[in-house]
Coordinates of C-alpha atoms in Angstrom, one line a residue:
Chain A
M1103 CA 10.1 -12.6 37.4
S1104 CA 11.3 -9.9 39.6
A1105 CA 9.0 -7.5 41.3
N1106 CA 9.4 -4.6 38.9
S1107 CA 9.6 -6.9 35.8
S1108 CA 12.9 -5.5 34.7
T1109 CA 15.6 -8.1 34.4
T1110 CA 19.3 -8.1 34.8
N1111 CA 21.7 -9.7 32.3
Q1112 CA 24.9 -11.6 33.2
N1113 CA 26.9 -8.5 34.0
G1114 CA 24.2 -7.5 36.5
K1115 CA 23.3 -4.5 34.3
M1116 CA 19.6 -3.5 34.2
V1117 CA 18.0 -4.1 30.8
A1118 CA 14.6 -3.0 29.7
P1119 CA 11.9 -5.6 29.8
Q1120 CA 10.7 -7.0 26.5
G1121 CA 7.9 -9.1 25.0
F1122 CA 5.8 -10.8 27.6
N1123 CA 7.6 -9.2 30.5
L1124 CA 7.0 -5.8 29.0
F1125 CA 3.3 -6.7 28.7
V1126 CA 3.1 -7.8 32.4
Y1127 CA 5.0 -4.6 33.4
K1128 CA 2.6 -2.4 31.5
T1129 CA -0.5 -4.2 32.8
K1130 CA 0.7 -3.9 36.4
K1131 CA 1.4 -0.3 35.9
Y1132 CA -2.0 0.3 34.4
L1133 CA -3.8 -1.5 37.2
G1134 CA -1.8 0.5 39.7
Q1135 CA -3.4 3.7 38.4
L1136 CA -6.8 5.1 39.3
D1137 CA -8.1 5.1 35.6
P1138 CA -9.4 1.6 35.2
Y1139 CA -11.4 1.8 38.5
L1140 CA -12.9 5.1 37.5
T1141 CA -13.9 3.6 34.2
L1142 CA -15.5 0.6 35.9
M1143 CA -17.3 2.9 38.3
G1144 CA -18.6 5.1 35.5
I1145 CA -20.0 2.1 33.7
G1146 CA -21.6 0.9 36.9
L1147 CA -23.2 4.3 37.7
W1148 CA -24.5 4.7 34.1
L1149 CA -26.1 1.2 34.3
F1150 CA -27.6 2.0 37.7
A1151 CA -29.1 5.2 36.5
Y1152 CA -30.6 3.4 33.5
W1153 CA -32.0 0.8 35.8
V1154 CA -33.5 3.3 38.2
L1155 CA -35.2 5.2 35.4
C1156 CA -36.7 2.2 33.5
E1157 CA -37.1 -0.6 36.1
G1158 CA -36.5 0.8 39.6
L1159 CA -38.8 3.8 39.7
Q1160 CA -40.4 3.3 36.3
I1161 CA -40.4 7.1 35.6
W1162 CA -43.1 8.3 33.1
R1163 CA -42.1 7.6 29.5
F1164 CA -39.1 5.6 30.6
D1165 CA -41.4 2.8 31.6
K1166 CA -41.9 2.0 27.9
L1167 CA -38.2 1.2 27.5
P1168 CA -36.7 -2.1 28.4
G1169 CA -34.3 -1.8 31.3
P1170 CA -30.9 -3.5 31.8
V1171 CA -32.4 -6.5 33.5
A1172 CA -35.0 -7.2 30.9
I1173 CA -32.4 -6.8 28.1
S1174 CA -29.8 -9.0 29.6
K1175 CA -32.4 -11.7 30.4
D1176 CA -33.3 -11.8 26.7
W1177 CA -29.9 -11.2 25.3
F1178 CA -28.3 -14.2 27.0
A1179 CA -31.3 -16.5 27.0
V1180 CA -31.3 -19.7 25.0
D1181 CA -34.9 -19.2 24.2
P1182 CA -35.4 -15.4 24.2
F1183 CA -38.9 -14.0 24.8
Q1184 CA -38.7 -11.4 22.1
G1185 CA -36.8 -13.4 19.5
I1186 CA -33.2 -12.2 19.6
S1187 CA -30.4 -13.5 21.7
I1188 CA -26.8 -14.6 21.4
F1189 CA -28.2 -18.1 20.9
T1190 CA -30.4 -17.4 17.9
Q1191 CA -29.0 -17.6 14.3
E1192 CA -31.1 -14.6 13.3
Y1193 CA -29.0 -12.3 15.5
Y1194 CA -25.7 -13.3 13.8
D1195 CA -27.3 -13.1 10.3
H1196 CA -28.1 -9.5 10.9
I1197 CA -24.6 -8.8 12.3
I1198 CA -22.9 -10.6 9.4
V1199 CA -24.9 -8.8 6.7
S1200 CA -24.1 -5.4 8.2
C1201 CA -20.5 -6.2 8.7
R1202 CA -20.2 -7.5 5.1
R1203 CA -21.8 -4.3 3.8
I1204 CA -19.4 -2.2 5.9
L1205 CA -16.4 -4.2 4.6
I1206 CA -17.5 -3.6 1.0
A1207 CA -18.5 0.1 1.4
F1208 CA -15.4 1.0 3.5
G1209 CA -13.2 -1.0 1.1
I1210 CA -14.6 0.8 -2.0
A1211 CA -14.5 4.2 -0.3
T1212 CA -10.9 3.7 0.8
A1213 CA -9.7 2.2 -2.5
F1214 CA -11.0 5.2 -4.5
G1215 CA -10.9 8.0 -1.8
V1216 CA -7.3 7.6 -0.7
P1217 CA -5.7 7.8 -4.2
L1218 CA -8.1 10.5 -5.3
G1219 CA -7.3 12.6 -2.3
L1220 CA -3.6 12.1 -2.7
F1221 CA -3.7 13.1 -6.3
M1222 CA -5.8 16.1 -5.5
G1223 CA -3.2 17.2 -2.9
W1224 CA -0.3 16.5 -5.2
S1225 CA -1.5 18.1 -8.4
R1226 CA -3.0 21.5 -8.7
T1227 CA -4.7 20.6 -12.0
I1228 CA -6.5 17.6 -10.6
R1229 CA -7.6 19.6 -7.6
D1230 CA -9.0 22.4 -9.8
Y1231 CA -11.0 19.9 -11.7
I1232 CA -12.5 17.8 -8.9
F1233 CA -12.3 19.7 -5.6
P1234 CA -15.2 22.2 -6.2
I1235 CA -17.6 19.4 -7.2
I1236 CA -16.7 17.4 -4.1
E1237 CA -17.1 20.4 -1.9
V1238 CA -20.7 20.9 -3.2
L1239 CA -21.7 17.3 -3.0
R1240 CA -20.2 16.7 0.4
P1241 CA -22.5 18.8 2.5
I1242 CA -25.6 17.1 1.1
P1243 CA -26.9 14.8 4.0
I1244 CA -26.7 11.1 3.3
L1245 CA -30.4 10.7 3.9
A1246 CA -31.1 13.2 1.1
W1247 CA -29.4 10.7 -1.3
V1248 CA -31.9 7.9 -0.4
P1249 CA -34.6 8.5 -3.1
L1250 CA -32.0 9.0 -5.8
S1251 CA -30.1 5.9 -4.9
I1252 CA -33.3 3.8 -4.9
L1253 CA -34.2 5.2 -8.3
L1254 CA -30.8 4.6 -9.6
L1255 CA -29.9 1.2 -8.2
P1256 CA -31.8 -2.0 -8.3
G1257 CA -32.7 -4.2 -5.3
F1258 CA -32.0 -3.7 -1.6
E1259 CA -28.3 -4.2 -1.6
G1260 CA -27.3 -1.6 -4.2
P1261 CA -28.8 1.5 -2.6
V1262 CA -27.6 0.5 0.9
L1263 CA -24.0 0.0 -0.3
F1264 CA -24.1 3.2 -2.3
L1265 CA -25.1 5.3 0.6
A1266 CA -22.6 3.8 3.0
T1267 CA -19.8 4.1 0.5
L1268 CA -20.7 7.7 -0.5
A1269 CA -20.5 9.1 3.1
S1270 CA -17.2 7.5 3.9
F1271 CA -15.7 8.3 0.5
F1272 CA -16.0 12.0 1.1
V1273 CA -14.4 11.8 4.5
T1274 CA -11.5 9.7 3.2
T1275 CA -10.9 11.8 0.1
L1276 CA -10.8 15.1 2.0
N1277 CA -8.5 13.8 4.7
A1278 CA -6.1 12.3 2.2
M1279 CA -6.0 15.7 0.5
L1280 CA -5.4 17.6 3.7
G1281 CA -2.8 15.1 4.6
V1282 CA -0.8 16.1 1.5
D1283 CA -1.3 19.7 2.3
S1284 CA 0.0 19.1 5.8
I1285 CA 3.4 17.9 4.6
D1286 CA 6.2 20.5 5.2
E1287 CA 7.4 22.2 2.0
E1288 CA 11.0 21.4 3.0
Y1289 CA 10.5 17.6 2.5
F1290 CA 9.5 18.3 -1.1
R1291 CA 12.5 20.6 -1.5
A1292 CA 14.8 18.0 0.1
A1293 CA 13.4 15.3 -2.2
G1294 CA 14.0 17.6 -5.2
C1295 CA 17.6 18.3 -4.2
L1296 CA 18.3 14.6 -3.8
G1297 CA 17.4 14.1 -7.5
S1298 CA 13.8 12.7 -7.2
S1299 CA 11.6 12.3 -10.2
R1300 CA 8.0 13.5 -9.7
W1301 CA 6.9 9.9 -9.2
D1302 CA 9.7 9.3 -6.6
V1303 CA 8.3 12.3 -4.7
F1304 CA 4.8 10.8 -4.8
K1305 CA 5.9 7.5 -3.5
N1306 CA 8.4 8.7 -0.9
V1307 CA 7.0 12.0 0.3
V1308 CA 3.4 12.4 -0.6
V1309 CA 2.1 8.9 0.4
P1310 CA 4.1 8.4 3.7
G1311 CA 3.7 12.1 4.7
A1312 CA -0.1 12.0 4.3
L1313 CA -0.5 8.6 6.2
P1314 CA -1.2 10.1 9.6
F1315 CA -4.0 12.2 8.2
I1316 CA -5.3 9.3 6.1
F1317 CA -5.6 7.1 9.1
T1318 CA -7.3 9.7 11.1
G1319 CA -9.7 10.1 8.2
L1320 CA -10.2 6.3 8.0
Q1321 CA -11.2 6.1 11.6
I1322 CA -13.8 8.8 11.1
S1323 CA -14.8 7.3 7.8
I1324 CA -15.6 3.8 9.2
G1325 CA -17.8 5.5 11.8
V1326 CA -19.6 7.5 9.2
A1327 CA -20.0 4.3 7.1
W1328 CA -21.8 2.6 10.1
F1329 CA -23.9 5.7 10.6
S1330 CA -25.1 5.9 7.0
L1331 CA -25.4 2.1 6.6
V1332 CA -27.8 1.9 9.5
A1333 CA -29.8 4.9 8.1
A1334 CA -29.9 3.2 4.7
E1335 CA -30.9 -0.2 6.2
M1336 CA -33.8 1.5 8.0
V1337 CA -35.1 3.0 4.8
S1338 CA -34.3 0.3 2.3
G1339 CA -33.3 -3.1 3.7
D1340 CA -34.1 -6.7 4.1
L1341 CA -31.6 -7.6 6.8
G1342 CA -28.9 -6.0 8.9
L1343 CA -28.8 -4.3 12.3
G1344 CA -30.4 -1.1 11.1
Y1345 CA -33.2 -3.1 9.6
L1346 CA -33.5 -5.1 12.9
I1347 CA -34.0 -1.9 14.9
V1348 CA -36.8 -0.6 12.6
D1349 CA -38.4 -4.0 12.3
A1350 CA -38.4 -4.5 16.1
Y1351 CA -39.9 -1.1 16.6
M1352 CA -42.6 -1.7 14.0
N1353 CA -43.5 -5.0 15.7
N1354 CA -43.5 -3.3 19.0
V1355 CA -40.7 -5.5 20.5
T1356 CA -38.4 -3.1 22.2
V1357 CA -35.8 -5.5 23.5
P1358 CA -34.2 -6.6 20.2
M1359 CA -34.2 -2.9 19.2
V1360 CA -32.0 -2.0 22.2
I1361 CA -29.9 -5.2 21.7
A1362 CA -29.2 -4.1 18.1
M1363 CA -28.3 -0.6 19.2
I1364 CA -25.8 -1.8 21.8
T1365 CA -24.4 -4.4 19.4
L1366 CA -23.8 -1.5 16.9
G1367 CA -22.0 0.4 19.6
F1368 CA -19.6 -2.5 20.3
I1369 CA -18.9 -3.4 16.6
G1370 CA -18.4 0.3 15.7
Y1371 CA -15.9 0.6 18.5
F1372 CA -14.0 -2.5 17.5
S1373 CA -13.9 -1.6 13.8
S1374 CA -12.4 1.8 14.6
A1375 CA -9.9 0.2 17.0
L1376 CA -9.0 -2.2 14.2
V1377 CA -8.3 0.7 11.8
R1378 CA -6.2 2.4 14.4
M1379 CA -4.2 -0.7 15.1
L1380 CA -3.5 -1.1 11.4
G1381 CA -2.5 2.5 11.2
N1382 CA 0.0 2.2 14.1
K1383 CA 1.4 -0.9 12.5
L1384 CA 2.0 1.0 9.2
M1385 CA 3.4 4.1 10.8
A1386 CA 6.0 2.9 13.2
W1387 CA 7.9 6.1 12.7
H1388 CA 4.9 8.2 13.7
V1389 CA 4.1 6.1 16.8
K1390 CA 7.8 6.3 18.0
E1391 CA 7.9 10.1 17.3
L1392 CA 4.8 10.6 19.4
S1393 CA 6.1 8.4 22.2
Q1394 CA 9.3 10.5 22.2
Q1395 CA 7.2 13.5 22.8
G1396 CA 5.6 11.7 25.8
R1397 CA 2.3 11.1 24.1
Chain B
M1303 CA 46.8 21.9 5.9
T1304 CA 45.4 18.9 4.2
K1305 CA 43.6 20.7 1.4
E1306 CA 45.8 19.3 -1.3
K1307 CA 44.4 15.8 -0.6
N1308 CA 40.8 16.9 -1.0
R1309 CA 39.0 14.9 -3.6
N1310 CA 36.8 17.8 -4.4
S1311 CA 39.5 20.4 -4.3
G1312 CA 38.9 23.4 -6.5
L1313 CA 35.5 22.4 -7.7
G1314 CA 32.3 24.1 -6.7
A1315 CA 33.2 27.7 -7.5
L1316 CA 30.0 29.8 -7.2
S1317 CA 29.8 33.1 -9.1
I1318 CA 26.9 35.3 -8.1
K1319 CA 26.5 38.3 -10.4
N1320 CA 24.2 41.2 -9.9
V1321 CA 21.4 39.1 -8.5
T1322 CA 18.1 40.9 -7.8
K1323 CA 15.0 39.3 -6.5
V1324 CA 11.7 41.0 -6.3
Y1325 CA 8.6 39.5 -4.7
D1326 CA 5.1 40.8 -5.4
P1327 CA 2.8 38.8 -3.2
E1328 CA 0.2 41.5 -2.7
G1329 CA 0.7 43.8 -5.7
V1330 CA 3.4 45.6 -3.9
N1331 CA 7.0 44.9 -5.0
V1332 CA 9.2 43.8 -2.2
M1333 CA 12.9 43.7 -3.0
A1334 CA 14.6 40.9 -1.2
V1335 CA 17.9 41.0 -2.9
D1336 CA 19.3 44.0 -4.7
N1337 CA 22.1 43.7 -7.2
C1338 CA 24.1 41.3 -5.0
S1339 CA 27.4 40.0 -6.3
M1340 CA 29.7 37.4 -4.7
E1341 CA 32.5 35.2 -5.8
I1342 CA 33.0 32.0 -3.9
A1343 CA 36.0 30.0 -4.8
G1344 CA 36.0 26.2 -5.0
S1345 CA 36.5 24.4 -1.7
E1346 CA 35.9 27.6 0.2
V1347 CA 33.9 27.9 3.4
C1348 CA 31.8 31.0 2.8
M1349 CA 29.8 32.3 5.7
I1350 CA 26.9 34.7 5.1
V1351 CA 26.0 37.0 8.0
G1352 CA 23.3 39.5 8.1
P1353 CA 20.3 40.7 10.1
S1354 CA 17.0 38.7 10.3
G1355 CA 14.8 38.7 7.2
C1356 CA 17.4 40.3 5.0
G1357 CA 17.1 38.0 2.1
K1358 CA 20.0 35.6 2.8
T1359 CA 17.7 32.6 2.4
T1360 CA 16.4 34.0 -0.8
L1361 CA 19.9 33.9 -2.2
L1362 CA 20.3 30.3 -1.0
N1363 CA 17.0 29.4 -2.6
A1364 CA 18.1 30.8 -5.9
I1365 CA 21.2 28.8 -5.9
A1366 CA 19.4 25.6 -4.9
G1367 CA 16.7 26.1 -7.5
F1368 CA 13.7 26.7 -5.1
H1369 CA 13.1 30.2 -6.3
S1370 CA 13.8 32.1 -9.5
V1371 CA 15.9 35.3 -9.7
T1372 CA 14.4 38.5 -11.2
E1373 CA 17.7 39.7 -12.6
G1374 CA 21.4 38.7 -12.6
S1375 CA 22.9 35.3 -13.0
I1376 CA 24.5 32.5 -10.9
H1377 CA 27.2 30.2 -12.3
L1378 CA 28.6 27.1 -10.8
D1379 CA 32.1 26.2 -12.1
G1380 CA 31.4 28.3 -15.2
E1381 CA 28.1 26.6 -16.0
L1382 CA 25.0 28.7 -15.9
L1383 CA 22.6 27.8 -13.0
C1384 CA 20.2 30.6 -13.5
G1385 CA 20.2 33.9 -15.4
P1386 CA 18.1 36.1 -17.6
S1387 CA 17.3 33.3 -20.1
K1388 CA 16.5 30.8 -17.3
P1389 CA 15.4 32.4 -14.1
L1390 CA 14.9 29.2 -12.1
A1391 CA 17.8 26.9 -11.6
D1392 CA 17.3 23.1 -12.0
Q1393 CA 17.4 21.3 -8.6
G1394 CA 20.3 18.9 -8.6
A1395 CA 22.5 16.8 -6.4
D1396 CA 25.5 18.9 -7.2
R1397 CA 24.1 21.5 -4.7
M1398 CA 22.8 19.9 -1.5
V1399 CA 20.8 21.8 1.0
V1400 CA 20.8 21.2 4.7
F1401 CA 17.6 22.9 6.0
Q1402 CA 17.1 25.2 8.9
H1403 CA 14.6 23.0 10.6
G1404 CA 16.0 19.7 9.4
A1405 CA 14.4 17.8 6.6
L1406 CA 15.3 14.2 7.1
F1407 CA 12.2 12.2 6.1
P1408 CA 10.6 11.3 9.4
W1409 CA 9.1 8.1 7.8
K1410 CA 12.5 6.7 6.8
T1411 CA 15.2 5.4 9.1
L1412 CA 18.5 7.3 9.1
Q1413 CA 20.0 4.7 6.8
E1414 CA 17.1 4.8 4.4
N1415 CA 17.3 8.6 4.4
V1416 CA 21.0 8.6 3.5
A1417 CA 20.6 5.9 0.9
Y1418 CA 17.7 7.7 -0.7
G1419 CA 19.7 10.1 -3.0
P1420 CA 21.8 7.4 -4.8
I1421 CA 18.8 5.2 -5.2
V1422 CA 16.5 7.7 -6.9
Q1423 CA 19.3 9.0 -9.0
K1424 CA 20.0 5.4 -10.0
V1425 CA 23.6 5.8 -9.2
L1426 CA 23.6 2.7 -6.9
G1427 CA 21.3 -0.2 -6.5
S1428 CA 19.3 -0.2 -3.3
R1429 CA 21.5 -2.7 -1.6
E1430 CA 24.7 -1.0 -2.4
A1431 CA 23.2 2.4 -1.5
M1432 CA 22.1 1.0 1.9
D1433 CA 25.6 -0.5 2.5
K1434 CA 27.3 2.8 1.6
A1435 CA 24.8 4.7 3.8
G1436 CA 25.6 2.4 6.7
T1437 CA 29.3 2.9 6.3
M1438 CA 29.1 6.6 6.0
L1439 CA 26.8 7.0 9.0
A1440 CA 29.2 4.8 11.0
E1441 CA 32.0 7.1 10.0
A1442 CA 30.0 10.0 11.3
G1443 CA 29.6 8.2 14.6
L1444 CA 26.0 7.1 14.0
G1445 CA 26.7 3.4 13.5
D1446 CA 24.3 2.4 16.4
F1447 CA 21.4 4.5 15.0
L1448 CA 21.1 3.2 11.5
T1449 CA 17.6 1.8 12.0
K1450 CA 16.3 4.6 14.2
Y1451 CA 13.8 7.1 12.8
P1452 CA 14.8 10.8 12.9
G1453 CA 12.2 11.4 15.6
E1454 CA 14.0 9.0 17.9
V1455 CA 17.5 10.6 17.8
S1456 CA 18.7 14.0 19.2
S1457 CA 18.6 17.0 16.9
G1458 CA 22.4 17.1 16.8
M1459 CA 22.5 13.5 15.5
A1460 CA 19.7 14.2 13.0
R1461 CA 21.6 17.2 11.7
R1462 CA 24.7 15.1 11.3
A1463 CA 22.8 12.4 9.5
E1464 CA 21.3 15.1 7.2
I1465 CA 24.8 16.2 6.3
V1466 CA 25.8 12.6 5.6
R1467 CA 22.7 12.4 3.4
A1468 CA 24.0 15.4 1.4
L1469 CA 27.6 14.2 1.2
I1470 CA 26.8 10.7 -0.1
N1471 CA 25.8 12.4 -3.4
D1472 CA 29.3 14.0 -3.8
P1473 CA 28.0 17.5 -4.1
K1474 CA 30.1 20.3 -5.3
V1475 CA 28.5 22.8 -2.9
L1476 CA 26.8 22.3 0.5
L1477 CA 24.2 24.9 1.2
L1478 CA 23.4 25.3 4.9
D1479 CA 20.7 27.6 6.2
E1480 CA 21.3 28.2 9.9
P1481 CA 21.4 24.5 10.6
Y1482 CA 22.5 24.8 14.2
R1483 CA 20.2 27.6 15.2
A1484 CA 18.1 25.8 17.7
M1485 CA 21.0 24.0 19.4
D1486 CA 22.6 24.8 22.7
A1487 CA 26.1 26.1 22.8
L1488 CA 27.7 22.7 23.8
T1489 CA 26.0 20.7 21.1
K1490 CA 26.8 23.5 18.6
Q1491 CA 30.5 23.2 19.4
I1492 CA 30.4 19.4 18.7
M1493 CA 28.5 20.0 15.4
H1494 CA 31.1 22.7 14.4
E1495 CA 34.0 20.3 15.0
S1496 CA 32.3 17.6 13.0
L1497 CA 31.5 19.9 10.1
L1498 CA 35.1 21.1 10.0
E1499 CA 36.4 17.6 10.1
T1500 CA 34.0 16.8 7.2
Y1501 CA 35.3 19.8 5.3
D1502 CA 38.9 18.9 5.8
R1503 CA 38.2 15.4 4.5
T1504 CA 36.0 16.3 1.4
G1505 CA 36.9 19.9 0.5
V1506 CA 33.3 20.6 -0.5
T1507 CA 32.4 24.2 -1.0
I1508 CA 30.3 25.4 1.9
F1509 CA 27.7 28.2 1.7
F1510 CA 26.6 28.8 5.2
I1511 CA 24.0 31.2 6.4
T1512 CA 24.1 32.2 10.1
H1513 CA 23.5 34.9 12.7
D1514 CA 26.1 33.6 15.0
L1515 CA 29.3 35.7 14.5
E1516 CA 31.6 33.3 16.4
E1517 CA 30.3 30.4 14.4
A1518 CA 31.0 32.4 11.2
I1519 CA 34.6 33.2 12.1
F1520 CA 35.3 29.8 13.6
L1521 CA 34.1 27.9 10.5
G1522 CA 34.7 30.3 7.6
D1523 CA 37.4 31.2 5.1
K1524 CA 35.5 34.3 4.3
V1525 CA 32.7 36.0 6.1
H1526 CA 30.4 38.0 3.9
I1527 CA 28.4 40.5 5.8
V1528 CA 25.2 41.6 4.0
T1529 CA 23.0 44.6 4.5
T1530 CA 19.4 44.6 5.8
R1531 CA 16.8 44.2 3.1
P1532 CA 17.3 44.5 0.2
C1533 CA 20.3 42.2 0.6
Q1534 CA 23.6 43.6 -0.7
L1535 CA 27.1 42.6 0.0
K1536 CA 28.4 45.1 2.6
K1537 CA 31.8 43.8 3.6
T1538 CA 33.9 40.7 3.3
V1539 CA 36.2 39.7 6.1
E1540 CA 38.9 37.1 5.4
V1541 CA 39.6 34.7 8.1
K1542 CA 43.2 33.8 8.0
I1543 CA 43.3 31.4 10.9
P1544 CA 45.0 28.2 9.7
R1545 CA 43.2 24.9 9.5
P1546 CA 42.6 22.4 11.1
R1547 CA 41.0 24.6 13.8
S1548 CA 40.0 23.4 17.2
Y1549 CA 37.9 25.0 19.9
E1550 CA 40.9 26.6 21.4
T1551 CA 41.1 28.8 18.3
Q1552 CA 38.2 30.7 19.7
S1553 CA 40.2 32.1 22.6
S1554 CA 43.1 33.3 20.4
E1555 CA 43.9 37.0 19.9
A1556 CA 43.4 36.8 16.1
F1557 CA 39.9 35.4 16.6
R1558 CA 38.9 38.1 19.0
K1559 CA 40.1 40.8 16.6
L1560 CA 38.1 39.4 13.7
L1561 CA 35.0 39.1 15.9
E1562 CA 35.3 42.8 16.7
E1563 CA 35.6 43.7 13.1
V1564 CA 32.6 41.6 12.1
S1565 CA 30.5 42.8 15.0
D1566 CA 31.0 46.4 14.1
A1567 CA 29.8 45.8 10.6
V1568 CA 26.8 43.7 11.6
H1569 CA 25.7 45.9 14.4
E1570 CA 25.0 48.8 12.1
E1571 CA 22.8 46.7 9.9
A1572 CA 21.1 45.0 12.8
V1573 CA 20.1 48.4 14.1
K1574 CA 18.7 49.4 10.7
A1575 CA 16.8 46.2 10.5
F1576 CA 15.4 46.6 14.0
Q1577 CA 14.3 50.1 13.2
A1578 CA 12.6 48.9 10.0
G1579 CA 10.7 46.4 12.1
E1580 CA 11.9 43.4 10.2
R1581 CA 10.1 40.3 11.3
E1582 CA 12.3 37.5 12.5
M1583 CA 12.3 34.7 10.0
A1584 CA 10.8 31.7 11.7

């Protein structure tokens, strides 16, 4: 491989690197910039400040919190002092239960929210029927739904799933609708000129045109789903990361509490990244358009 | 002159009779078009020139079926498009619009865009439509860009592909609303030549809205100058420069004379429009 990773073909003409070569080229370019080092330094500084507050100087009130050293000692211990580490089955049980709930809640919210939002954007009549109700229900905080959901649904699982679904459903629906609103009128006119039926317009203009907004909505929606899931698990739960946090707090073991929080952070990050990747895959045209604009 | 060989020759005669359009968005009637009449023969290149915001686009929208007319009627080859009994024309593939800002679907490749019309009209199967689209794009010099998205090609190429997307449906009339407005002079020249070449080949009737007087004379058979709002026909200038035309035409004496004639007529209206504080149409 040549130094700048671009290769030459038989005619000696430069060709753009592809596949693995392109990856190597991009990685080298990235490492040549300041950004990754600043990120690393930021993380280091943050951890150091955390350590100073909790363990180094043991400032008042902070001395009750477990510091980075205490947490990592337990987190990676085969036989953790406070019960939770990467070697205990319990840790993974909580993670799996929460992830499964998110998958179900996010799945239901997407399966119903996206079509509903699209139809609301597409048809004035449907919007007139449904939109006012949604706009009134949407601002009600998810925690305010807790008593009602416990009254309405049996067991632990029902209310928890209901709450997580509800929150992300509103976000998804609204974004899908705004996505349709965002489509330039000229695309509808062009489709009409070209002889489209109403259904052709829905398939070929409404759905693809709204996709960028839908995926922005889905990224927010999966975050909101995690947020409301954990709140629900804290109130009414038997397992899951939210339950773990409250349970640890009640039993006065602070390390699992913080481990569960950090775990939530990482899983939340990866789940949004996953949604973003899926979106980019489905919207090659959008990604290419943005890259042409230098973004 | 190759007009005799045109496959569309003679078709696509537009007859606009006493068309009036009144908007009342805020309770106040705004008259966009007032009693405007125009006869456009089949296979004619008809250029509409007038000041900004004068209602030219309203006229185009009425022909295309995007807006209704308040009074008057429009016929295409003797058939009623819109009139007192039916204020809004049906949208149809016999009148294809090329939009001011370009309206290729950004989520479809150039080839998919072009193939779209025949597919939804069920004129061709999707494979045949894609094949035909590929062939037509290649003829327009876009053979290397079939699988590109509109966001990946230059605006000139996108506009050319949009015209191909219109032509694949064998329209009688091509309605163009300042399609080359945002282009630099050099690209514009290339676009003009390619449009003229397309016209010479197909003989499609062209209804072309523009501000650019040189463009109007270079492309048109007739230049219709319209007044500031409400839009009325002020003057028609016939362009008797023989086809096929090339860019050298623009330095001829005849061209310069016509330009002077059109300029005089337009300038008066432009001043009126400016004094009335017409907002430029975006």
